Each structure stands twice: as structure tokens, then as C-alpha cells.
Amino acid sequence: MQVRRFLSRYWLLFPALAFYGVFLVYPMVFSFIVSLYRWDGLSPSKVFIGLRNYVRFFSDPTSLLVLKNNLTWMAFMLSIPVALGLILAVILNEKVPGRTFFRAAFYSPAVLPLVAVGIIWSWIYNPTFGAINSFFRIIGLPHLARNWLSDPSVALYSVILTGIWQGTGFPMLLFLAGLQTIPRELYEAADIDGATGVQKFFYITIPSLRETFVVVISLLMIGSLKVFDLIYVMTWGGPGNFTQVLSTWMYFNTFVYHKAGFGSAIAWITAATSLGVAYPYIRIMSRR
């Protein structure tokens, strides 16, 4: 009787476990197996090459450029959106005129589809009729106008600027939620002790937002390594792979160049990089 009750409980978990196994565990295992082969993803025959796809990634100059681009993207997304989001949250947490409107305005880019964001900013960057080049021509600085998405020296940073515009609202919202959990008594006690606004910010606000920082930075780390839509829509990885990142490089190798084995290896390198940068940070911050 007890055995039957024990089994009946676990039978209730079977649908969820089956879904998890079919749609998560099996694809992960299969992709790792594929990464050990030279395979175009279509033909029935494939050649086992062991870890050669992984070795090839770290010996290929283009792949190293892709990794550098992704780390550059991450560096910008972990600095500017976090700083801007925190500043906006602190300002909009006060009783300023129109704060409800500004909260919605600053957060609204975060809910827009990334494909739509990419198309809109592609128009803004257009070298002929785009808003940026038109502005430079109007103010008499036509020499500053350029093809922002085709110039290798600025293409990546142009897309990063789009990512910053779209990605600042979410950290702002999380910081705003965190600020509203800080007891007002802490600030009142600091006022009695004669603390300045800067001192209250660094000794009360920042320490009290530690858990929020962990969530924000962890999500931005992982999101930076998964970025795909903006690159694909705005530059398609060009010019000359100067805006390729790990996710787009994986896509092109798997579905465009028909190198499924190498594409699967890139997927696992991306996963390992995500774990490698996020896990130590979470452990360190959780211990404090």
C-alpha cells in the first residue's frame, strides 16, 4: 500500500519530467554529441573528430574576434545600463513631477520586440535619410556623418548603443522595486546624524540593493551572451564579421555554412562562458 502511494505521487511528476527530458535534456545531450563530429546537419554520414571543433574555435582568428565582440558587448551592458538604471531609479523613487509618466517612458523600450527595435534603429542609422546623419548635416557638421552600420570601426558600438537604449529600462525597474523595500527609518536616522546625500547613497542605498545587484548583473551577463536579434536584424554580423557575437556565429555556422558540428561546439562554449562569468559573481555576492 505504501509503495503504491509512493509511486502514485511520482506519477504526478511524470508529465513535467517527460517535457523537461524531451525539450531540454535530450537537445543538450544531442548537441554535445554533434559537437564531436564533422557534420553538415543534413547528410546521414558524419565523421567523428573528438574535440577538434573546440580546438578549432580557439585557434580561429574569426572565432576569437567573435568572442571579443561578445565580451565587449557584455562590458558595456554591465556598466552603462546598470549605472543609468540605478540613477533613474533613485531619481524616480522621489516625489518628482510626472514620475509615473517618466517611469513608463524609460521602461517602454524594454517591452518592445527586439526585431522592431532593430528595424527602427536601422532607419535612424541610415546613411542617406537617417536621423543621426541628417542632424549632423543640419548643424553644419557633415564630416561626422557616416555609414554607422557598415563602418567596421563603429558598427559594433552602434548596435551596442541600441542595446543600451533598449536594455536600461529593465534594470531601472528592478532597482526601483529594490529601493521601495529599504526602510525610510534608515534615511531618517542618517539625516539626524548629519549624513549627506552622497553618504546616504553609498552607505545605505547601495548596500541595501545588494540582492538586486546580484539579480540585475546575473541577468545582464546571461542576456549579453544570448544577444541575437539586434545583430541579426541590423548588421547580419557584418561588415566582415565585425559585429558577429557567439549566438549569431553559432547560427551562421549551423544553418548558413552547414557546419552543425562546429555550431554545436560554439553553443557549448557559449554555455560554458555564461556559467563561468555568472557563477563566481553569484557565489561571491551571496557570501557577503
XYZ file of C-alpha atoms in Angstrom:
288
model
C 0.000 0.000 0.000
C 2.803 2.415 0.918
C 4.689 1.521 -2.270
C 1.588 2.266 -4.311
C 1.172 5.665 -2.626
C 4.851 6.417 -3.206
C 4.579 5.577 -6.900
C 1.316 7.477 -7.313
C 2.993 10.672 -6.091
C 5.803 10.373 -8.585
C 3.442 9.529 -11.424
C 2.098 13.058 -10.982
C 5.569 14.393 -11.783
C 5.950 12.288 -14.898
C 4.394 14.769 -17.407
C 6.677 17.581 -16.240
C 9.742 15.317 -16.188
C 8.923 13.988 -19.651
C 8.551 17.514 -21.012
C 11.836 18.520 -19.364
C 13.635 15.499 -20.742
C 12.322 15.752 -24.300
C 12.692 19.501 -24.772
C 15.766 20.276 -22.638
C 17.885 17.300 -21.634
C 17.737 15.446 -24.956
C 18.606 18.516 -27.114
C 21.531 19.334 -24.802
C 22.938 15.817 -24.943
C 22.370 15.584 -28.692
C 24.065 18.945 -29.349
C 27.129 17.863 -27.362
C 27.322 14.620 -29.329
C 27.007 16.566 -32.598
C 29.844 18.877 -31.495
C 32.178 15.871 -31.583
C 31.541 15.302 -35.293
C 32.161 16.982 -38.616
C 28.617 17.113 -39.965
C 26.604 19.416 -42.201
C 23.390 18.756 -40.283
C 21.626 17.147 -43.252
C 23.545 14.187 -44.655
C 23.227 10.792 -42.937
C 27.011 10.383 -42.705
C 29.187 12.240 -40.223
C 32.844 11.972 -39.212
C 33.893 11.686 -35.569
C 36.651 14.217 -34.788
C 36.559 14.377 -30.993
C 37.259 17.802 -29.524
C 38.669 19.204 -32.749
C 35.752 21.624 -33.184
C 36.564 23.162 -29.798
C 40.263 23.405 -30.634
C 39.366 24.975 -33.949
C 37.290 27.670 -32.237
C 40.158 28.836 -30.044
C 42.664 28.712 -32.909
C 40.442 30.502 -35.438
C 41.042 34.305 -35.608
C 37.446 34.960 -36.651
C 36.056 32.974 -33.717
C 38.339 34.838 -31.318
C 37.095 38.122 -32.802
C 33.539 36.923 -32.200
C 34.362 36.099 -28.574
C 35.994 39.514 -28.145
C 32.906 41.206 -29.600
C 30.675 39.354 -27.159
C 32.834 40.282 -24.175
C 32.855 43.902 -25.365
C 29.062 43.817 -25.577
C 28.919 42.374 -22.060
C 31.271 45.028 -20.660
C 29.087 47.835 -21.999
C 25.821 46.203 -20.912
C 27.125 45.566 -17.379
C 28.251 49.151 -16.933
C 26.064 51.706 -18.707
C 22.548 50.175 -18.322
C 23.275 49.268 -14.690
C 24.545 52.765 -13.858
C 21.801 54.541 -15.805
C 19.127 52.226 -14.424
C 20.271 52.885 -10.853
C 20.425 56.666 -11.350
C 16.986 56.772 -12.967
C 15.536 54.559 -10.234
C 16.909 56.800 -7.477
C 15.514 59.922 -9.169
C 12.119 58.413 -9.982
C 11.790 56.956 -6.487
C 11.484 60.508 -5.189
C 8.356 62.632 -5.469
C 9.241 64.374 -8.709
C 6.615 65.869 -11.055
C 5.415 63.395 -13.664
C 7.331 60.441 -12.220
C 4.657 57.953 -13.313
C 4.976 59.154 -16.891
C 8.773 59.037 -16.807
C 8.791 55.561 -15.263
C 6.626 54.303 -18.116
C 8.630 56.224 -20.723
C 12.009 54.906 -19.623
C 10.718 51.347 -19.232
C 8.769 51.198 -22.509
C 11.787 50.306 -24.741
C 12.282 47.152 -22.660
C 8.913 45.740 -23.734
C 9.341 46.425 -27.448
C 10.136 43.437 -29.696
C 13.856 43.383 -30.441
C 13.186 42.924 -34.144
C 11.143 46.133 -34.170
C 13.853 47.930 -32.196
C 16.476 46.775 -34.685
C 14.447 47.987 -37.671
C 13.741 51.382 -36.087
C 17.384 51.992 -35.212
C 18.480 50.820 -38.658
C 16.405 53.681 -40.049
C 17.957 56.081 -37.541
C 21.441 54.959 -38.609
C 20.638 55.071 -42.341
C 23.471 56.982 -44.077
C 21.144 58.780 -46.519
C 17.991 59.771 -44.627
C 18.749 58.616 -41.077
C 18.138 60.959 -38.150
C 21.756 60.989 -36.945
C 23.374 61.920 -40.255
C 20.580 64.386 -41.020
C 21.223 66.075 -37.682
C 24.936 66.423 -38.406
C 24.180 67.950 -41.802
C 21.674 70.418 -40.331
C 24.115 71.725 -37.717
C 26.892 72.087 -40.282
C 28.985 69.042 -39.372
C 28.528 66.813 -42.435
C 32.012 65.344 -41.985
C 30.718 63.495 -38.896
C 28.078 61.680 -40.958
C 28.980 58.118 -41.837
C 27.528 54.713 -42.575
C 27.151 53.697 -38.958
C 26.321 50.036 -39.586
C 28.808 49.434 -42.409
C 31.904 51.105 -40.960
C 33.956 48.404 -39.157
C 35.270 50.937 -36.636
C 31.830 51.945 -35.315
C 29.365 49.229 -36.398
C 29.598 47.168 -33.203
C 29.322 50.237 -30.971
C 26.323 51.464 -32.952
C 24.482 48.221 -32.249
C 25.630 48.323 -28.611
C 24.100 51.806 -28.281
C 20.814 50.344 -29.482
C 21.123 47.574 -26.897
C 21.762 50.136 -24.155
C 18.695 52.147 -25.187
C 16.538 49.035 -25.139
C 18.096 47.432 -22.067
C 18.198 50.244 -19.493
C 14.532 50.117 -18.517
C 14.630 46.622 -17.024
C 17.452 47.332 -14.513
C 15.695 50.605 -13.644
C 12.505 48.708 -12.804
C 14.323 46.170 -10.618
C 16.282 48.869 -8.799
C 13.085 50.848 -8.296
C 11.445 47.811 -6.721
C 14.501 47.306 -4.506
C 14.543 50.946 -3.393
C 10.953 50.716 -2.221
C 11.883 47.896 0.182
C 14.506 49.991 2.022
C 13.063 51.228 5.354
C 12.687 55.013 5.425
C 13.838 54.964 9.049
C 17.404 54.327 7.874
C 17.434 57.578 5.912
C 15.744 59.477 8.746
C 18.381 58.261 11.202
C 21.109 59.272 8.747
C 19.555 62.749 8.467
C 19.654 63.105 12.236
C 23.350 62.146 12.198
C 24.001 64.802 9.563
C 24.757 62.464 6.643
C 24.903 63.997 3.190
C 23.002 62.693 0.180
C 26.162 61.103 -1.215
C 26.886 59.361 2.086
C 23.338 58.009 2.289
C 23.635 56.734 -1.273
C 26.880 54.830 -0.714
C 26.306 53.646 2.863
C 22.575 52.905 2.826
C 21.226 52.636 -0.711
C 23.993 50.619 -2.373
C 24.404 48.019 0.455
C 20.628 47.610 0.725
C 20.415 46.838 -3.001
C 22.968 44.024 -2.886
C 20.480 41.275 -3.743
C 19.024 43.416 -6.522
C 22.507 43.918 -7.953
C 23.013 40.141 -7.986
C 19.798 39.630 -9.963
C 20.390 42.527 -12.371
C 24.013 41.746 -13.178
C 23.412 37.995 -13.455
C 20.544 38.508 -15.900
C 22.525 41.036 -17.934
C 25.536 38.711 -18.072
C 23.494 35.853 -19.445
C 21.478 38.143 -21.711
C 24.667 39.625 -23.178
C 25.845 36.178 -24.214
C 22.458 35.364 -25.761
C 22.095 38.549 -27.800
C 20.975 37.661 -31.298
C 18.026 39.666 -32.616
C 19.633 43.102 -32.808
C 22.775 41.835 -34.542
C 20.799 39.707 -36.988
C 18.355 42.468 -37.928
C 20.733 45.434 -38.011
C 24.002 44.110 -39.475
C 23.640 40.371 -40.136
C 27.031 40.027 -38.459
C 28.770 42.388 -40.863
C 30.680 44.156 -42.062
C 33.185 41.343 -42.383
C 32.155 39.615 -39.124
C 32.998 42.766 -37.132
C 29.654 42.596 -35.311
C 29.340 38.829 -35.003
C 28.727 37.512 -31.481
C 28.610 33.945 -30.203
C 24.909 33.357 -30.830
C 24.955 34.729 -34.384
C 28.228 32.927 -35.136
C 26.599 29.699 -33.970
C 23.569 30.374 -36.181
C 25.609 31.158 -39.300
C 27.849 28.123 -38.921
C 24.927 25.785 -38.290
C 22.298 26.995 -40.762
C 24.156 29.099 -43.345
C 27.571 27.442 -43.623
C 26.127 23.966 -42.818
C 28.703 23.182 -40.129
C 26.429 21.708 -37.491
C 29.287 20.185 -35.512
C 31.156 23.469 -35.211
C 27.923 25.331 -34.477
C 27.121 22.920 -31.637
C 30.611 23.422 -30.226
C 30.020 27.186 -30.245
C 26.740 26.620 -28.373
C 28.552 24.710 -25.632
C 31.319 27.311 -25.461
C 28.614 29.951 -25.032
C 27.009 27.956 -22.218
C 30.371 27.432 -20.520
C 31.173 31.135 -20.809
C 27.803 32.048 -19.278
C 28.404 29.713 -16.370
C 31.999 30.850 -15.995
C 31.175 34.544 -15.692
C 27.895 34.343 -13.758
C 28.544 31.596 -11.188
C 31.611 33.139 -9.465
C 29.869 36.506 -9.200
C 26.746 34.972 -7.674
C 28.806 32.943 -5.174
C 30.902 35.922 -4.109
C 27.927 38.241 -3.686
C 25.873 35.587 -1.881
C 28.577 35.122 0.760
C 28.761 38.796 1.690
